Amino acid sequence: MIYFDNSATTKALPAVLDTYRKVSEDFFGNPSSLHAVGTKADEMLQSARKQIAGLIQAEPEEIFFTSGGTEGDNWVLKGTAIEKRPFGRHLITTSVEHPAVINTMKQLESLGFEVTYLPVDHRGFIDPEDLWAVIREDTILVSIMAVNNEIGAEQPIQACARVLDDFPAIHFHVDAVQAIGKGLMPALRDPRIDFITFSGHKFHAPRGTGFIYAKKTRHIAPLLTGGGQESNLRSGTENTPAIAAMAKALRLLLTDEDQKVAKQRAIKQRIYDHVRQFDNVVIFSQETPDFAPHILCFAIKGVRGETIVHAFEQHEIYISTTSACSSKKGTESSTLQAMHIQSNVATSAIRVSLDEYNTLAEADAFNAAFDQLYAKFAPLMPQPAHN
């Protein structure tokens, strides 16, 4: 089996599952309990928090555990809207965000907030000048993803941070779900960024884990109220075993990160160089440094994306259409739509997404399968015009 759908989810590592099992057995108490069993669990929880903070160069009190990227995005956006409502009701995001941001913004619009969606160019990038142009006196939040989950475009978050230097009251949120472990930590740790969302299952941690970085000088309202866990900002009994496992996964991910990034980029390049030779292939993820090392999105004209996905599945190669969230619905990529890609091409898009455990041999096997499938689907493709 060749698994090339790592942007959808990753396989939990054996060492991570070992940590989960061991902590489940030895630290099973409720971290909020006053007795020794609870205290022991709380010590493990705080140890994981401290480790994660160190790994992303933050303070432990700036790390808050969540159930994943969707909750993190919802919390920062809605929490800012509630907290800063007396100061303004204008929010800014991009037209190519993950549904966890886009649909949250739409919900906030229904509640009386105004949202500006920044356009992207033909490559999928926003222009920081556009951000500057739409900021208003009542703007309270800017939310921009670090890496697009469909084509891998790395948005210019540091350039946007420089725009926001002149507007210190505005919360700046970055969705880094696809960016962690991909060589982007210097950009993510820009001092102007106030909130960052991370999701554990994108880096070999158990499902249902995640965390946000929240700068200690910033305030957001809680999304989940109850027993007052996570400094009274995210109630609910903490999943200590899964959190400890996530800390382990993050440490493993960021060990030798540069070599892992280079390896993924080489695999992506091997596939890119092969498929670009075919007349009816349109590639959306370019080979320039401003595209992430692990995502390659392209289309075969005339063949629907889901048809290509199932054809590769017959070769035990697992890829996706442009995102796991839209693939089962059969909907066209929102990112390609925002890039003004023709609908008949956008619906043919597929995404190959890598992790640090994929190999060049797997890329060669993918290319060999691609050759067979391209020949098989030739009758469906546009034919060259004859004079």
Short mmCIF file of C-alpha atoms in Angstrom, two decimals:
data_model
loop_
_atom_site.label_atom_id
_atom_site.label_comp_id
_atom_site.label_asym_id
_atom_site.label_seq_id
_atom_site.Cartn_x
_atom_site.Cartn_y
_atom_site.Cartn_z
CA MET A 1 0.00 0.00 0.00
CA ILE A 2 1.17 3.52 -0.83
CA TYR A 3 -0.49 6.20 1.26
CA PHE A 4 -0.33 9.63 -0.36
CA ASP A 5 -3.23 11.28 1.51
CA ASN A 6 -1.37 12.69 4.51
CA SER A 7 -3.04 16.10 4.32
CA ALA A 8 -6.32 14.36 5.12
CA THR A 9 -4.88 12.45 8.06
CA THR A 10 -1.70 10.67 9.08
CA LYS A 11 -1.18 7.26 10.61
CA ALA A 12 -0.43 7.38 14.33
CA LEU A 13 3.13 6.23 14.97
CA PRO A 14 3.81 3.10 17.06
CA ALA A 15 5.92 5.11 19.53
CA VAL A 16 3.06 7.60 19.88
CA LEU A 17 0.53 4.84 20.51
CA ASP A 18 2.91 3.33 23.09
CA THR A 19 2.88 6.67 24.93
CA TYR A 20 -0.92 6.81 24.72
CA ARG A 21 -1.26 3.32 26.17
CA LYS A 22 1.31 3.85 28.94
CA VAL A 23 -0.20 7.16 30.06
CA SER A 24 -3.71 5.63 29.93
CA GLU A 25 -2.54 2.92 32.30
CA ASP A 26 -0.33 4.94 34.65
CA PHE A 27 -1.91 8.43 34.65
CA PHE A 28 -5.63 7.65 34.36
CA GLY A 29 -6.83 10.16 36.98
CA ASN A 30 -8.76 13.32 36.30
CA PRO A 31 -6.18 16.15 36.27
CA SER A 32 -8.65 18.35 38.21
CA SER A 33 -8.97 15.90 41.12
CA LEU A 34 -7.30 16.94 44.38
CA HIS A 35 -5.98 13.51 45.35
CA ALA A 36 -2.61 12.03 44.44
CA VAL A 37 -3.92 10.14 41.38
CA GLY A 38 -5.33 13.38 39.98
CA THR A 39 -2.16 15.31 40.84
CA LYS A 40 -0.06 12.72 39.03
CA ALA A 41 -2.25 13.11 35.89
CA ASP A 42 -2.01 16.90 36.12
CA GLU A 43 1.77 16.71 36.32
CA MET A 44 1.80 14.66 33.12
CA LEU A 45 -0.56 17.16 31.47
CA GLN A 46 1.61 20.13 32.41
CA SER A 47 4.72 18.27 31.30
CA ALA A 48 3.17 17.79 27.85
CA ARG A 49 2.19 21.47 27.75
CA LYS A 50 5.72 22.52 28.64
CA GLN A 51 7.22 20.22 26.02
CA ILE A 52 4.92 21.50 23.25
CA ALA A 53 5.61 25.11 24.25
CA GLY A 54 9.35 24.50 24.05
CA LEU A 55 9.06 22.86 20.65
CA ILE A 56 7.28 25.88 19.12
CA GLN A 57 9.23 28.49 21.13
CA ALA A 58 6.29 29.63 23.24
CA GLU A 59 5.50 29.83 26.96
CA PRO A 60 3.54 26.98 28.61
CA GLU A 61 0.74 29.38 29.58
CA GLU A 62 0.31 30.17 25.86
CA ILE A 63 -0.62 26.57 24.93
CA PHE A 64 -4.27 25.46 25.16
CA PHE A 65 -5.39 21.95 24.28
CA THR A 66 -8.31 21.38 21.90
CA SER A 67 -9.89 18.52 19.95
CA GLY A 68 -8.21 19.58 16.69
CA GLY A 69 -8.05 22.16 13.93
CA THR A 70 -11.78 22.74 13.54
CA GLU A 71 -12.27 23.54 17.20
CA GLY A 72 -9.15 25.69 17.28
CA ASP A 73 -10.27 27.79 14.31
CA ASN A 74 -13.80 28.11 15.67
CA TRP A 75 -12.50 29.11 19.09
CA VAL A 76 -10.16 31.85 17.91
CA LEU A 77 -12.66 33.34 15.46
CA LYS A 78 -15.77 33.19 17.65
CA GLY A 79 -13.80 33.90 20.81
CA THR A 80 -12.39 37.06 19.28
CA ALA A 81 -15.81 38.08 17.94
CA ILE A 82 -17.37 37.75 21.41
CA GLU A 83 -14.46 39.34 23.27
CA LYS A 84 -13.96 42.30 20.93
CA ARG A 85 -17.57 42.90 19.88
CA PRO A 86 -17.70 46.25 21.76
CA PHE A 87 -14.79 47.50 19.63
CA GLY A 88 -15.89 46.41 16.17
CA ARG A 89 -17.64 43.82 14.02
CA HIS A 90 -15.37 43.60 10.97
CA LEU A 91 -13.31 40.46 10.26
CA ILE A 92 -10.88 39.74 7.41
CA THR A 93 -9.91 36.36 5.95
CA THR A 94 -9.02 34.91 2.56
CA SER A 95 -11.16 33.28 -0.11
CA VAL A 96 -9.12 30.05 0.10
CA GLU A 97 -9.34 29.14 3.79
CA HIS A 98 -10.28 25.73 5.13
CA PRO A 99 -14.05 25.27 5.70
CA ALA A 100 -13.39 25.46 9.46
CA VAL A 101 -12.60 29.14 8.91
CA ILE A 102 -14.87 29.96 5.95
CA ASN A 103 -18.00 28.41 7.47
CA THR A 104 -17.29 29.95 10.87
CA MET A 105 -17.02 33.34 9.19
CA LYS A 106 -20.34 32.73 7.44
CA GLN A 107 -21.94 31.89 10.78
CA LEU A 108 -20.55 35.10 12.28
CA GLU A 109 -21.97 37.02 9.31
CA SER A 110 -25.40 35.63 10.17
CA LEU A 111 -24.90 37.02 13.69
CA GLY A 112 -24.27 40.56 12.48
CA PHE A 113 -20.53 40.62 11.83
CA GLU A 114 -19.06 41.82 8.53
CA VAL A 115 -16.42 39.71 6.77
CA THR A 116 -14.07 40.68 3.95
CA TYR A 117 -12.70 37.77 1.91
CA LEU A 118 -9.38 38.62 0.27
CA PRO A 119 -9.06 37.40 -3.33
CA VAL A 120 -6.14 35.32 -4.63
CA ASP A 121 -4.20 35.50 -7.88
CA HIS A 122 -3.96 32.75 -10.51
CA ARG A 123 -1.35 30.94 -8.36
CA GLY A 124 -3.52 30.96 -5.22
CA PHE A 125 -1.84 33.77 -3.25
CA ILE A 126 -3.26 36.83 -1.55
CA ASP A 127 -1.60 40.25 -1.92
CA PRO A 128 -0.63 41.89 1.40
CA GLU A 129 -1.47 45.24 -0.23
CA ASP A 130 -5.07 44.05 -0.48
CA LEU A 131 -5.05 43.38 3.25
CA TRP A 132 -3.83 46.89 3.98
CA ALA A 133 -6.53 48.34 1.71
CA VAL A 134 -9.49 46.70 3.48
CA ILE A 135 -8.56 47.30 7.14
CA ARG A 136 -11.12 49.55 8.85
CA GLU A 137 -11.40 51.27 12.21
CA ASP A 138 -13.78 48.53 13.35
CA THR A 139 -11.59 45.60 12.17
CA ILE A 140 -11.00 43.22 15.08
CA LEU A 141 -9.49 40.09 13.47
CA VAL A 142 -7.42 38.95 10.50
CA SER A 143 -7.26 35.16 9.87
CA ILE A 144 -4.90 33.81 7.19
CA MET A 145 -3.82 30.19 6.68
CA ALA A 146 -0.10 29.42 6.51
CA VAL A 147 -0.36 26.61 3.93
CA ASN A 148 -3.36 25.98 1.70
CA ASN A 149 -4.65 22.45 2.24
CA GLU A 150 -5.61 21.92 -1.40
CA ILE A 151 -2.68 23.21 -3.49
CA GLY A 152 0.00 23.89 -0.84
CA ALA A 153 0.45 27.62 -1.46
CA GLU A 154 2.33 29.23 1.44
CA GLN A 155 0.54 32.49 2.11
CA PRO A 156 2.73 35.55 2.83
CA ILE A 157 1.93 35.63 6.54
CA GLN A 158 5.08 37.56 7.48
CA ALA A 159 4.33 40.27 4.93
CA CYS A 160 0.80 40.44 6.36
CA ALA A 161 2.31 40.67 9.84
CA ARG A 162 4.26 43.76 8.73
CA VAL A 163 1.00 45.33 7.50
CA LEU A 164 -0.57 44.58 10.90
CA ASP A 165 2.36 46.10 12.80
CA ASP A 166 0.58 49.41 12.22
CA PHE A 167 -2.67 48.06 13.70
CA PRO A 168 -1.69 46.55 17.06
CA ALA A 169 -5.26 46.15 18.36
CA ILE A 170 -6.28 43.70 15.62
CA HIS A 171 -6.02 40.00 16.48
CA PHE A 172 -3.91 38.09 13.91
CA HIS A 173 -4.73 34.37 13.63
CA VAL A 174 -2.88 31.82 11.50
CA ASP A 175 -4.26 28.36 10.69
CA ALA A 176 -1.07 26.24 10.67
CA VAL A 177 -2.72 22.82 10.43
CA GLN A 178 -0.90 22.02 7.14
CA ALA A 179 2.27 23.95 8.02
CA ILE A 180 3.66 22.22 11.10
CA GLY A 181 6.83 20.23 10.41
CA LYS A 182 7.21 21.69 6.90
CA GLY A 183 10.05 24.13 7.58
CA LEU A 184 7.85 27.14 8.32
CA MET A 185 8.48 27.63 12.04
CA PRO A 186 10.43 30.91 11.56
CA ALA A 187 7.40 32.41 9.81
CA LEU A 188 4.94 30.98 12.34
CA ARG A 189 6.89 32.49 15.22
CA ASP A 190 6.70 36.01 13.84
CA PRO A 191 6.10 38.17 16.94
CA ARG A 192 3.05 39.85 15.38
CA ILE A 193 1.08 36.57 15.18
CA ASP A 194 -1.33 36.33 18.13
CA PHE A 195 -3.04 32.95 17.63
CA ILE A 196 -2.06 29.75 15.81
CA THR A 197 -4.13 26.60 15.27
CA PHE A 198 -2.57 23.11 15.20
CA SER A 199 -4.12 19.65 14.71
CA GLY A 200 -2.56 16.46 16.08
CA HIS A 201 -3.82 13.98 13.52
CA LYS A 202 -1.90 15.82 10.79
CA PHE A 203 1.42 14.85 12.44
CA HIS A 204 0.93 11.23 13.53
CA ALA A 205 -0.83 11.96 16.84
CA PRO A 206 -4.20 10.41 17.79
CA ARG A 207 -7.41 11.83 16.31
CA GLY A 208 -9.23 14.35 18.44
CA THR A 209 -6.08 16.14 19.58
CA GLY A 210 -4.89 19.65 18.87
CA PHE A 211 -3.78 22.86 20.48
CA ILE A 212 -3.74 26.57 19.92
CA TYR A 213 -1.00 29.05 20.65
CA ALA A 214 -2.53 32.17 22.19
CA LYS A 215 -0.20 35.08 22.97
CA LYS A 216 -0.45 35.79 26.69
CA THR A 217 -1.16 39.49 26.10
CA ARG A 218 -4.26 38.68 24.02
CA HIS A 219 -7.72 37.72 25.25
CA ILE A 220 -10.49 35.65 23.68
CA ALA A 221 -13.75 34.42 25.14
CA PRO A 222 -14.11 30.69 25.80
CA LEU A 223 -16.05 28.61 23.31
CA LEU A 224 -16.66 25.77 25.78
CA THR A 225 -17.76 26.75 29.28
CA GLY A 226 -18.06 24.39 32.21
CA GLY A 227 -15.58 23.18 34.81
CA GLY A 228 -12.97 25.81 34.05
CA GLN A 229 -10.16 23.67 32.70
CA GLU A 230 -7.37 25.18 30.57
CA SER A 231 -7.18 28.36 32.67
CA ASN A 232 -10.97 28.72 32.52
CA LEU A 233 -10.80 29.10 28.72
CA ARG A 234 -11.59 25.59 27.44
CA SER A 235 -13.70 23.50 29.77
CA GLY A 236 -13.87 19.72 29.59
CA THR A 237 -11.79 17.03 31.25
CA GLU A 238 -8.45 16.96 29.47
CA ASN A 239 -7.57 13.86 27.45
CA THR A 240 -4.22 13.41 29.18
CA PRO A 241 -3.09 10.23 27.35
CA ALA A 242 -3.83 11.69 23.91
CA ILE A 243 -2.22 15.03 24.82
CA ALA A 244 0.94 13.27 26.03
CA ALA A 245 0.95 11.24 22.81
CA MET A 246 0.57 14.45 20.76
CA ALA A 247 3.56 15.99 22.56
CA LYS A 248 5.59 12.88 21.67
CA ALA A 249 4.45 13.06 18.03
CA LEU A 250 5.41 16.73 17.79
CA ARG A 251 8.86 16.07 19.21
CA LEU A 252 9.43 13.27 16.71
CA LEU A 253 8.12 15.44 13.85
CA LEU A 254 10.43 18.36 14.57
CA THR A 255 13.53 16.18 15.03
CA ASP A 256 15.71 16.54 11.89
CA GLU A 257 12.96 18.65 10.34
CA ASP A 258 15.16 20.09 7.58
CA GLN A 259 16.11 16.65 6.28
CA LYS A 260 12.48 15.50 6.37
CA VAL A 261 11.34 18.57 4.45
CA ALA A 262 14.06 18.06 1.81
CA LYS A 263 13.02 14.42 1.41
CA GLN A 264 9.36 15.33 0.87
CA ARG A 265 10.30 18.03 -1.61
CA ALA A 266 12.40 15.53 -3.59
CA ILE A 267 9.51 13.05 -3.74
CA LYS A 268 7.10 15.77 -4.82
CA GLN A 269 9.61 16.89 -7.48
CA ARG A 270 9.93 13.31 -8.81
CA ILE A 271 6.18 13.12 -9.40
CA TYR A 272 5.97 16.71 -10.65
CA ASP A 273 8.71 16.17 -13.25
CA HIS A 274 6.93 13.07 -14.51
CA VAL A 275 3.32 14.24 -14.81
CA ARG A 276 4.25 17.63 -16.29
CA GLN A 277 5.30 15.87 -19.51
CA PHE A 278 1.71 14.95 -20.39
CA ASP A 279 -0.35 17.26 -22.61
CA ASN A 280 -3.61 16.94 -20.68
CA VAL A 281 -2.14 17.48 -17.21
CA VAL A 282 -2.64 20.86 -15.52
CA ILE A 283 -0.53 21.39 -12.39
CA PHE A 284 -1.71 23.81 -9.69
CA SER A 285 1.08 23.24 -7.12
CA GLN A 286 4.17 24.83 -8.58
CA GLU A 287 7.77 23.82 -7.90
CA THR A 288 8.69 27.26 -6.55
CA PRO A 289 9.84 27.67 -2.91
CA ASP A 290 6.57 29.39 -1.93
CA PHE A 291 4.70 26.09 -2.25
CA ALA A 292 4.80 23.56 0.59
CA PRO A 293 7.02 20.49 0.17
CA HIS A 294 4.30 17.90 0.73
CA ILE A 295 1.31 18.85 -1.46
CA LEU A 296 1.01 18.33 -5.21
CA CYS A 297 -2.32 19.15 -6.83
CA PHE A 298 -2.96 18.57 -10.52
CA ALA A 299 -5.73 17.65 -12.95
CA ILE A 300 -6.08 15.33 -15.92
CA LYS A 301 -8.36 17.15 -18.32
CA GLY A 302 -11.55 15.28 -19.13
CA VAL A 303 -11.35 12.83 -16.19
CA ARG A 304 -13.18 13.60 -12.97
CA GLY A 305 -11.08 13.69 -9.81
CA GLU A 306 -13.00 10.95 -8.02
CA THR A 307 -12.57 8.68 -11.05
CA ILE A 308 -8.80 9.13 -10.86
CA VAL A 309 -8.79 8.53 -7.09
CA HIS A 310 -10.61 5.21 -7.45
CA ALA A 311 -8.39 4.18 -10.38
CA PHE A 312 -5.26 4.67 -8.27
CA GLU A 313 -6.96 2.77 -5.47
CA GLN A 314 -7.00 -0.29 -7.76
CA HIS A 315 -3.18 -0.05 -7.63
CA GLU A 316 -3.31 0.28 -3.82
CA ILE A 317 -2.21 3.90 -4.07
CA TYR A 318 -4.32 6.22 -1.94
CA ILE A 319 -4.70 9.88 -2.90
CA SER A 320 -7.66 12.28 -2.71
CA THR A 321 -9.50 14.91 -4.64
CA THR A 322 -8.60 18.40 -3.48
CA SER A 323 -9.52 17.92 0.18
CA ALA A 324 -11.00 15.23 2.38
CA CYS A 325 -13.75 17.61 3.47
CA SER A 326 -15.06 18.16 -0.06
CA SER A 327 -14.22 14.84 -1.72
CA LYS A 328 -17.20 12.83 -0.47
CA LYS A 329 -19.56 15.68 -1.32
CA GLY A 330 -18.25 15.71 -4.90
CA THR A 331 -17.94 19.47 -4.75
CA GLU A 332 -15.46 21.49 -6.73
CA SER A 333 -12.35 22.79 -4.96
CA SER A 334 -13.06 26.12 -3.26
CA THR A 335 -9.42 27.11 -3.74
CA LEU A 336 -9.42 26.42 -7.49
CA GLN A 337 -12.74 28.23 -7.75
CA ALA A 338 -11.19 31.29 -6.06
CA MET A 339 -8.27 31.03 -8.53
CA HIS A 340 -10.85 31.22 -11.37
CA ILE A 341 -9.89 27.79 -12.73
CA GLN A 342 -12.50 26.60 -15.22
CA SER A 343 -15.03 24.31 -13.55
CA ASN A 344 -14.47 21.44 -15.98
CA VAL A 345 -10.75 21.48 -15.06
CA ALA A 346 -11.26 22.07 -11.33
CA THR A 347 -13.50 19.01 -11.00
CA SER A 348 -10.65 16.91 -12.42
CA ALA A 349 -8.21 17.95 -9.69
CA ILE A 350 -6.50 15.42 -7.43
CA ARG A 351 -4.14 15.91 -4.49
CA VAL A 352 -1.04 13.90 -3.62
CA SER A 353 0.07 14.70 -0.06
CA LEU A 354 3.21 13.33 1.53
CA ASP A 355 4.75 12.82 4.93
CA GLU A 356 8.30 12.21 6.14
CA TYR A 357 7.91 8.43 5.82
CA ASN A 358 7.11 8.33 2.10
CA THR A 359 9.88 7.31 -0.30
CA LEU A 360 11.19 7.95 -3.80
CA ALA A 361 10.42 4.30 -4.61
CA GLU A 362 6.77 5.04 -3.85
CA ALA A 363 6.94 8.05 -6.17
CA ASP A 364 8.29 5.81 -8.94
CA ALA A 365 5.47 3.33 -8.35
CA PHE A 366 2.97 6.20 -8.52
CA ASN A 367 4.48 7.37 -11.81
CA ALA A 368 4.30 3.88 -13.29
CA ALA A 369 0.62 3.59 -12.30
CA PHE A 370 0.00 7.08 -13.66
CA ASP A 371 1.32 6.03 -17.09
CA GLN A 372 -1.10 3.11 -17.22
CA LEU A 373 -4.07 5.19 -16.11
CA TYR A 374 -3.28 8.07 -18.46
CA ALA A 375 -3.32 5.64 -21.38
CA LYS A 376 -6.53 4.05 -20.11
CA PHE A 377 -8.30 7.40 -19.80
CA ALA A 378 -7.02 8.79 -23.10
CA PRO A 379 -10.44 8.47 -24.83
CA LEU A 380 -11.95 10.83 -22.23
CA MET A 381 -9.37 13.56 -22.74
CA PRO A 382 -9.55 16.51 -25.15
CA GLN A 383 -7.98 15.60 -28.48
CA PRO A 384 -5.48 17.94 -30.15
CA ALA A 385 -6.90 19.98 -33.00
CA HIS A 386 -5.87 18.86 -36.49
CA ASN A 387 -5.22 21.37 -39.29
#
